[in-house]
XYZ file of C-alpha atoms in Angstrom:
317
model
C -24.917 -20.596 -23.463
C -26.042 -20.649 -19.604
C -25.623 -17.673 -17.812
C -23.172 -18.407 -15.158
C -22.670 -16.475 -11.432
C -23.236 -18.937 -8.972
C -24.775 -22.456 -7.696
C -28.100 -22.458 -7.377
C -28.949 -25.411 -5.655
C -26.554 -26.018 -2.752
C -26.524 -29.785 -4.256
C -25.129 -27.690 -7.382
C -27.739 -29.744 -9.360
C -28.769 -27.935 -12.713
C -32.090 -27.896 -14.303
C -30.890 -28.804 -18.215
C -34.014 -28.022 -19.848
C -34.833 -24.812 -17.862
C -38.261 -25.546 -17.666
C -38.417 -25.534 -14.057
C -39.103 -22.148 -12.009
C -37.954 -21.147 -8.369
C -39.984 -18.740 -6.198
C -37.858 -15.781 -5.668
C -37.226 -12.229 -6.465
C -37.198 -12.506 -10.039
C -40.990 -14.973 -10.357
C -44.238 -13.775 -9.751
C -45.760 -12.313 -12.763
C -49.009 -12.723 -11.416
C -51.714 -9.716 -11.522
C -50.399 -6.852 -9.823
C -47.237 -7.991 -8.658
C -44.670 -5.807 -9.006
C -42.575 -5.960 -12.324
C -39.785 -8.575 -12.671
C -36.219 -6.916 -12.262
C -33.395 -7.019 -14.852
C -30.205 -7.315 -13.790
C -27.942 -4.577 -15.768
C -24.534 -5.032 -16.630
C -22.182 -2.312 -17.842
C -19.275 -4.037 -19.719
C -17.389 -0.893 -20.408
C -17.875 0.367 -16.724
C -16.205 -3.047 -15.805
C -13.389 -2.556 -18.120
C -12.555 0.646 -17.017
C -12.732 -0.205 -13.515
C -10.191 -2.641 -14.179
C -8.096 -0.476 -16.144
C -7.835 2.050 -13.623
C -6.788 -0.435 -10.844
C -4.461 -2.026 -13.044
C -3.001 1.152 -13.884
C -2.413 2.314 -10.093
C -0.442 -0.957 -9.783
C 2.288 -0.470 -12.138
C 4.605 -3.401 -12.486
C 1.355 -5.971 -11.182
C -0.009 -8.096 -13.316
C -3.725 -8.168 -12.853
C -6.012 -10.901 -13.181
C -9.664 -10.950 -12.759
C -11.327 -13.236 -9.737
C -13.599 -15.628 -11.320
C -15.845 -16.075 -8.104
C -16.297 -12.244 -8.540
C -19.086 -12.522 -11.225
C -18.492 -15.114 -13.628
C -21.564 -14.044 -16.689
C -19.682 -15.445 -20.188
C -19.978 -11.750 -21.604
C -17.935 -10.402 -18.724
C -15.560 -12.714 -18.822
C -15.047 -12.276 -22.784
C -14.546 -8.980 -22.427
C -11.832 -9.424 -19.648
C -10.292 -12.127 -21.975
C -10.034 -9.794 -24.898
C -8.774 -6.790 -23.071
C -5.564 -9.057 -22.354
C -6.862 -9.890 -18.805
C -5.519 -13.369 -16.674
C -7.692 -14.842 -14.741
C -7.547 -16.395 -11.062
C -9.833 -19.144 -10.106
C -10.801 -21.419 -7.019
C -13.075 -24.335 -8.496
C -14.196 -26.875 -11.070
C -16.843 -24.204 -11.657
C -14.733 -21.546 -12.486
C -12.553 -23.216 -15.138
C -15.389 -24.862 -16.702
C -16.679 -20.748 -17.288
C -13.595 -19.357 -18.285
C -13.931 -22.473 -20.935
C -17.241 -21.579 -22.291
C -15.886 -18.077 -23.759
C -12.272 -19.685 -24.894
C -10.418 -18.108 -22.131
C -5.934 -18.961 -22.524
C -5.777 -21.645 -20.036
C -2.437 -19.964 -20.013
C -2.899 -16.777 -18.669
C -5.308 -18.751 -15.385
C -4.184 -19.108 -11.808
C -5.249 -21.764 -9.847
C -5.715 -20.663 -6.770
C -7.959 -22.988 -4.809
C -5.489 -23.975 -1.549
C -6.216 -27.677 0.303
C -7.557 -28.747 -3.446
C -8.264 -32.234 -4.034
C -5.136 -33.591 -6.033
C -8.015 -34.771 -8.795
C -9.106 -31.390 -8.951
C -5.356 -29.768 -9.571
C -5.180 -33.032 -12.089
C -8.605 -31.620 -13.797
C -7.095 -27.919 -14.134
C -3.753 -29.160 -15.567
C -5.411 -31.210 -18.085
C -7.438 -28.067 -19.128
C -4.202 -26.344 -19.387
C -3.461 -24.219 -16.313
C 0.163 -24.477 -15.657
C 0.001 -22.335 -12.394
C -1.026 -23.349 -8.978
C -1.093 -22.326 -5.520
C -0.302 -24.605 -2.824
C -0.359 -23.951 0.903
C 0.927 -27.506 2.304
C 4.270 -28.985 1.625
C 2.561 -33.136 1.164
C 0.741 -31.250 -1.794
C 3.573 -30.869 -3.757
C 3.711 -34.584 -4.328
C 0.663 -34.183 -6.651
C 2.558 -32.163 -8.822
C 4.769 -35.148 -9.742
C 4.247 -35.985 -13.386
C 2.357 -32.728 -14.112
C 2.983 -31.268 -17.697
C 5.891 -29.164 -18.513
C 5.937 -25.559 -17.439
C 3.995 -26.161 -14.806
C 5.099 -24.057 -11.431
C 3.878 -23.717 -8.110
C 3.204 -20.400 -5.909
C 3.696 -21.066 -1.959
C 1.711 -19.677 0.116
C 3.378 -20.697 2.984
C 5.379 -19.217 5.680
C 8.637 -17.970 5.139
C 10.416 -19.986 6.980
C 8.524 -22.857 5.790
C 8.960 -22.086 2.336
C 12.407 -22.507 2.404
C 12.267 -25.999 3.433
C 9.161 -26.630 0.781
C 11.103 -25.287 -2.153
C 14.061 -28.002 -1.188
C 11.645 -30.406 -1.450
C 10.234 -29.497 -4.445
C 13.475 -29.179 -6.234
C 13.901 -33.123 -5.351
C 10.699 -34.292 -6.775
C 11.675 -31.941 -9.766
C 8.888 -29.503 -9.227
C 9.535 -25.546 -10.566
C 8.169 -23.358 -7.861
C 7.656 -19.977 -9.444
C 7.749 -18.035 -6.047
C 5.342 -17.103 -3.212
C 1.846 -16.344 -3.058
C 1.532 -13.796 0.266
C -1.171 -15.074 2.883
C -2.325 -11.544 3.300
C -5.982 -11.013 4.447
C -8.157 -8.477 2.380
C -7.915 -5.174 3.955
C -4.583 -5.526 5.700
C -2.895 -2.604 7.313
C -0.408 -0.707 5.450
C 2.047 -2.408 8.147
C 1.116 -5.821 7.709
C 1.731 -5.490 3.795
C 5.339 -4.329 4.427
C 5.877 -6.521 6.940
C 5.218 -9.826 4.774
C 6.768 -7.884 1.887
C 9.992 -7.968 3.451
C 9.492 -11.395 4.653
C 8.934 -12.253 1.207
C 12.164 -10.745 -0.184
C 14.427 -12.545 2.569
C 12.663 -15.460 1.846
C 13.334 -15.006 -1.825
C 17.378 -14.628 -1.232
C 16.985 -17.984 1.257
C 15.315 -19.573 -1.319
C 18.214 -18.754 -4.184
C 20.652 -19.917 -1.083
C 19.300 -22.971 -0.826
C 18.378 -24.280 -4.646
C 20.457 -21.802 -6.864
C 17.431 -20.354 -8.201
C 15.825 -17.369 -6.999
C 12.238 -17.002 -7.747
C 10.814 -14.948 -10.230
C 7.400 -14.262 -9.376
C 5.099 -12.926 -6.415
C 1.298 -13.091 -5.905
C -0.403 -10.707 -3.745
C -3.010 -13.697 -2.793
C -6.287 -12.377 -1.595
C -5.338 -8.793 -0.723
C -7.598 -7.228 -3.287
C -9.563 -10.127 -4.588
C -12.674 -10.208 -2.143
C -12.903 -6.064 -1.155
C -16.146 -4.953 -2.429
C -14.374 -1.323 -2.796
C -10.569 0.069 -2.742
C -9.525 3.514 -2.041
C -6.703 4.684 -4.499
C -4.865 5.750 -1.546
C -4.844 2.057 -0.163
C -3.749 0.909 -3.876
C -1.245 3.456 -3.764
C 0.483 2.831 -0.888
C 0.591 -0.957 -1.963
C 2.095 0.006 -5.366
C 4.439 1.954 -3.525
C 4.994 -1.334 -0.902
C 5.814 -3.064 -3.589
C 8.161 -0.913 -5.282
C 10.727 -0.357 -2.475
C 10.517 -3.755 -1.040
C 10.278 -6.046 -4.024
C 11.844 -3.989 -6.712
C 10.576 -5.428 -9.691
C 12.458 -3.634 -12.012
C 15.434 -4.465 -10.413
C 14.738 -8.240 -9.851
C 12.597 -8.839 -13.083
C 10.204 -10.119 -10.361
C 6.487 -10.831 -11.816
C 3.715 -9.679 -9.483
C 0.672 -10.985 -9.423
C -3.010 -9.601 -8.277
C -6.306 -11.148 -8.346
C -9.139 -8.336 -8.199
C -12.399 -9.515 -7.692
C -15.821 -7.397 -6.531
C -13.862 -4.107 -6.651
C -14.173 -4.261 -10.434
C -17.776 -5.019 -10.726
C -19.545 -3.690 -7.956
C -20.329 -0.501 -9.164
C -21.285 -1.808 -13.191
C -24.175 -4.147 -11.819
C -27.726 -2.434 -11.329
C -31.096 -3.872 -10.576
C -33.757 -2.419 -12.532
C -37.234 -3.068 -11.661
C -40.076 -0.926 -13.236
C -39.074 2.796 -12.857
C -36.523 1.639 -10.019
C -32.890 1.181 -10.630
C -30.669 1.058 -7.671
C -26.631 -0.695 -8.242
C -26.106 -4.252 -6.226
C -23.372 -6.134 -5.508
C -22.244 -9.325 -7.395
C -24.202 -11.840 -4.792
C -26.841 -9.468 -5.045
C -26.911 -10.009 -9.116
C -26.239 -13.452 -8.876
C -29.389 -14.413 -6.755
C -31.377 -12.606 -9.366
C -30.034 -14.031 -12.134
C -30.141 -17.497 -10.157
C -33.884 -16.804 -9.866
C -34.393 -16.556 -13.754
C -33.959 -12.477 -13.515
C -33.272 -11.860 -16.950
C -29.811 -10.365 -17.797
C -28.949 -6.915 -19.870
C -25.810 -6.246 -21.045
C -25.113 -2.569 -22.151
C -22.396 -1.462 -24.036
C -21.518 1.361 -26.316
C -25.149 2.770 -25.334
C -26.699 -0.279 -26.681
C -28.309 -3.315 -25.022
C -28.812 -6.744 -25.678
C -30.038 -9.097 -23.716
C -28.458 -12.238 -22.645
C -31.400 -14.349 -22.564
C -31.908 -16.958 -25.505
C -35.221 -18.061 -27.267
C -35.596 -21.112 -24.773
C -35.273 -20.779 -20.719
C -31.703 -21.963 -20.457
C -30.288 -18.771 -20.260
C -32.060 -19.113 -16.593
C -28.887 -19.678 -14.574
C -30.147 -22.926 -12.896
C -26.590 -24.278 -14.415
C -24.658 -21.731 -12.219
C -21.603 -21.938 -9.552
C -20.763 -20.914 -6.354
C -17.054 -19.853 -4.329
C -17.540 -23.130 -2.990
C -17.788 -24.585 -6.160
């Protein structure tokens, strides 16, 4: 199995065979040159990490963001630990494939997506989708049953949209919030509340009030989140979506926060953390790969040079 992080080749062209070999941080075994580095990956650091920040979000479901880090052996151990998954590309369905991943439990949340790409997730078996322009709910005519739609589109155009797609016979599942990462504390409550009136317009309009929220990209791309920022969100959500109340389902996608501190470099006598697109241009280089767990280590490389990740993927797919 190819390791898999990112492209590397911006033509995404892959090198089968893995015979050939890229200058770069991880060649260079020539006399004297410094040692190769390993990248290091700490599976149960990861799965803690995750733990804890679902944990601080009660009532959220979490899912992990594929575009994050996307090695099989990460994503197998999300998979078993009951994790859903959120992803943005071909790429990232195609990994979550390689280690059996519940097609199920995956959010597809690549907005302006060619309709043959939504066409390729839903014939893999995603039944969830984001969509952030009203024409693309036409695509979703003659999908398979149970599939829904998030919107992430303004409130006051996602009134109109979920009209629309109650004519073509479309289930939209609720609203996915356009929130940037980082947002104020302000912001979130703000499009909370939008969210909620929205909700009750929506139920106005087709009889049917949504029944699930995602938090979009809020937490997905932040490389680090203070527990007071994931408190106060928890706490946003709470009072101004009341889950319990509603039976509302909300969704996160959390992305680098959960790996950034389980990925080290270790080079010689040197070991220093780095961050996922740190690890993933060493590993794209033919760094070989370390997985530790329990206090033991195997590595990820296999007898022959295709564990190289020459066959690897990019945000941008």
């Amino acid at each position: 199995m190819s390791t898999v992080t990112r492209a590397a080749d911006p033509t995404g062209a892959a090198d089968p065979d893995g015979t050939a070999v890229r200058p770069g941080p991880a060649s260079g075994a020539a006399a004297g040159a410094a040692p190769s580095p390993v990248v290091v990956i700490d599976l149960d650091r990861a799965a803690r990490r995750f733990r804890e920040l679902r944990e601080a979000l009660p009532w959220v479901d979490a899912r992990y963001e594929v575009t994050a880090l996307a090695h099989p052996r990460l994503l197998a151990g999300f998979a078993a630990d009951g994790s859903g998954f959120s992803v943005a590309s071909d790429a990232g369905l195609e990994a979550l494939r390689r280690v059996d991943a519940d097609p199920r439990r995956v959010l597809h949340a690549a907005t302006g997506a060619a309709w043959h790409e939504r066409r390729r997730a839903w014939d893999a078996g995603v039944r969830l989708f984001v969509v952030d322009d009203v024409h693309a709910l036409d695509v979703f005519v003659g999908a398979p049953a149970e599939t829904a739609v998030l919107l992430r589109l303004a409130p006051e155009h996602a009134v109109a949209a979920a009209r629309h797609a109650q004519i073509l016979g479309i289930r939209v599942a609720g609203l996915s919030l356009r929130l940037p990462a980082g947002a104020p504390a302000a912001r979130i409550a703000a499009d909370l509340r939008e969210a909620s009136a929205a909700y009750t317009a929506i139920a106005a309009a087709t009889g049917r009030r949504p029944a699930m929220l995602d938090l979009g990209e809020i937490l997905a791309t932040r490389a680090s989140v203070r527990p007071a920022e994931v408190a106060e969100l928890a706490r946003s959500v709470r009072s101004l979506i009341a889950p319990a109340t509603f039976g509302t389902v909300v969704t996160a996608s959390l992305g680098r926060a959960v790996v950034a501190d389980c990925i080290s470099i270790v080079s010689g006598a040197d070991e220093r953390y780095a961050d996922p697109a740190t690890a993933s241009g060493y590993i794209d280089e033919g760094a070989e790969v370390v997985i530790v767990r329990a206090r033991t280590r195997t590595s990820s490389r296999a007898p022959r040079r295709p564990t190289r990740a020459r066959t690897t993927w990019s945000p941008a797919g």
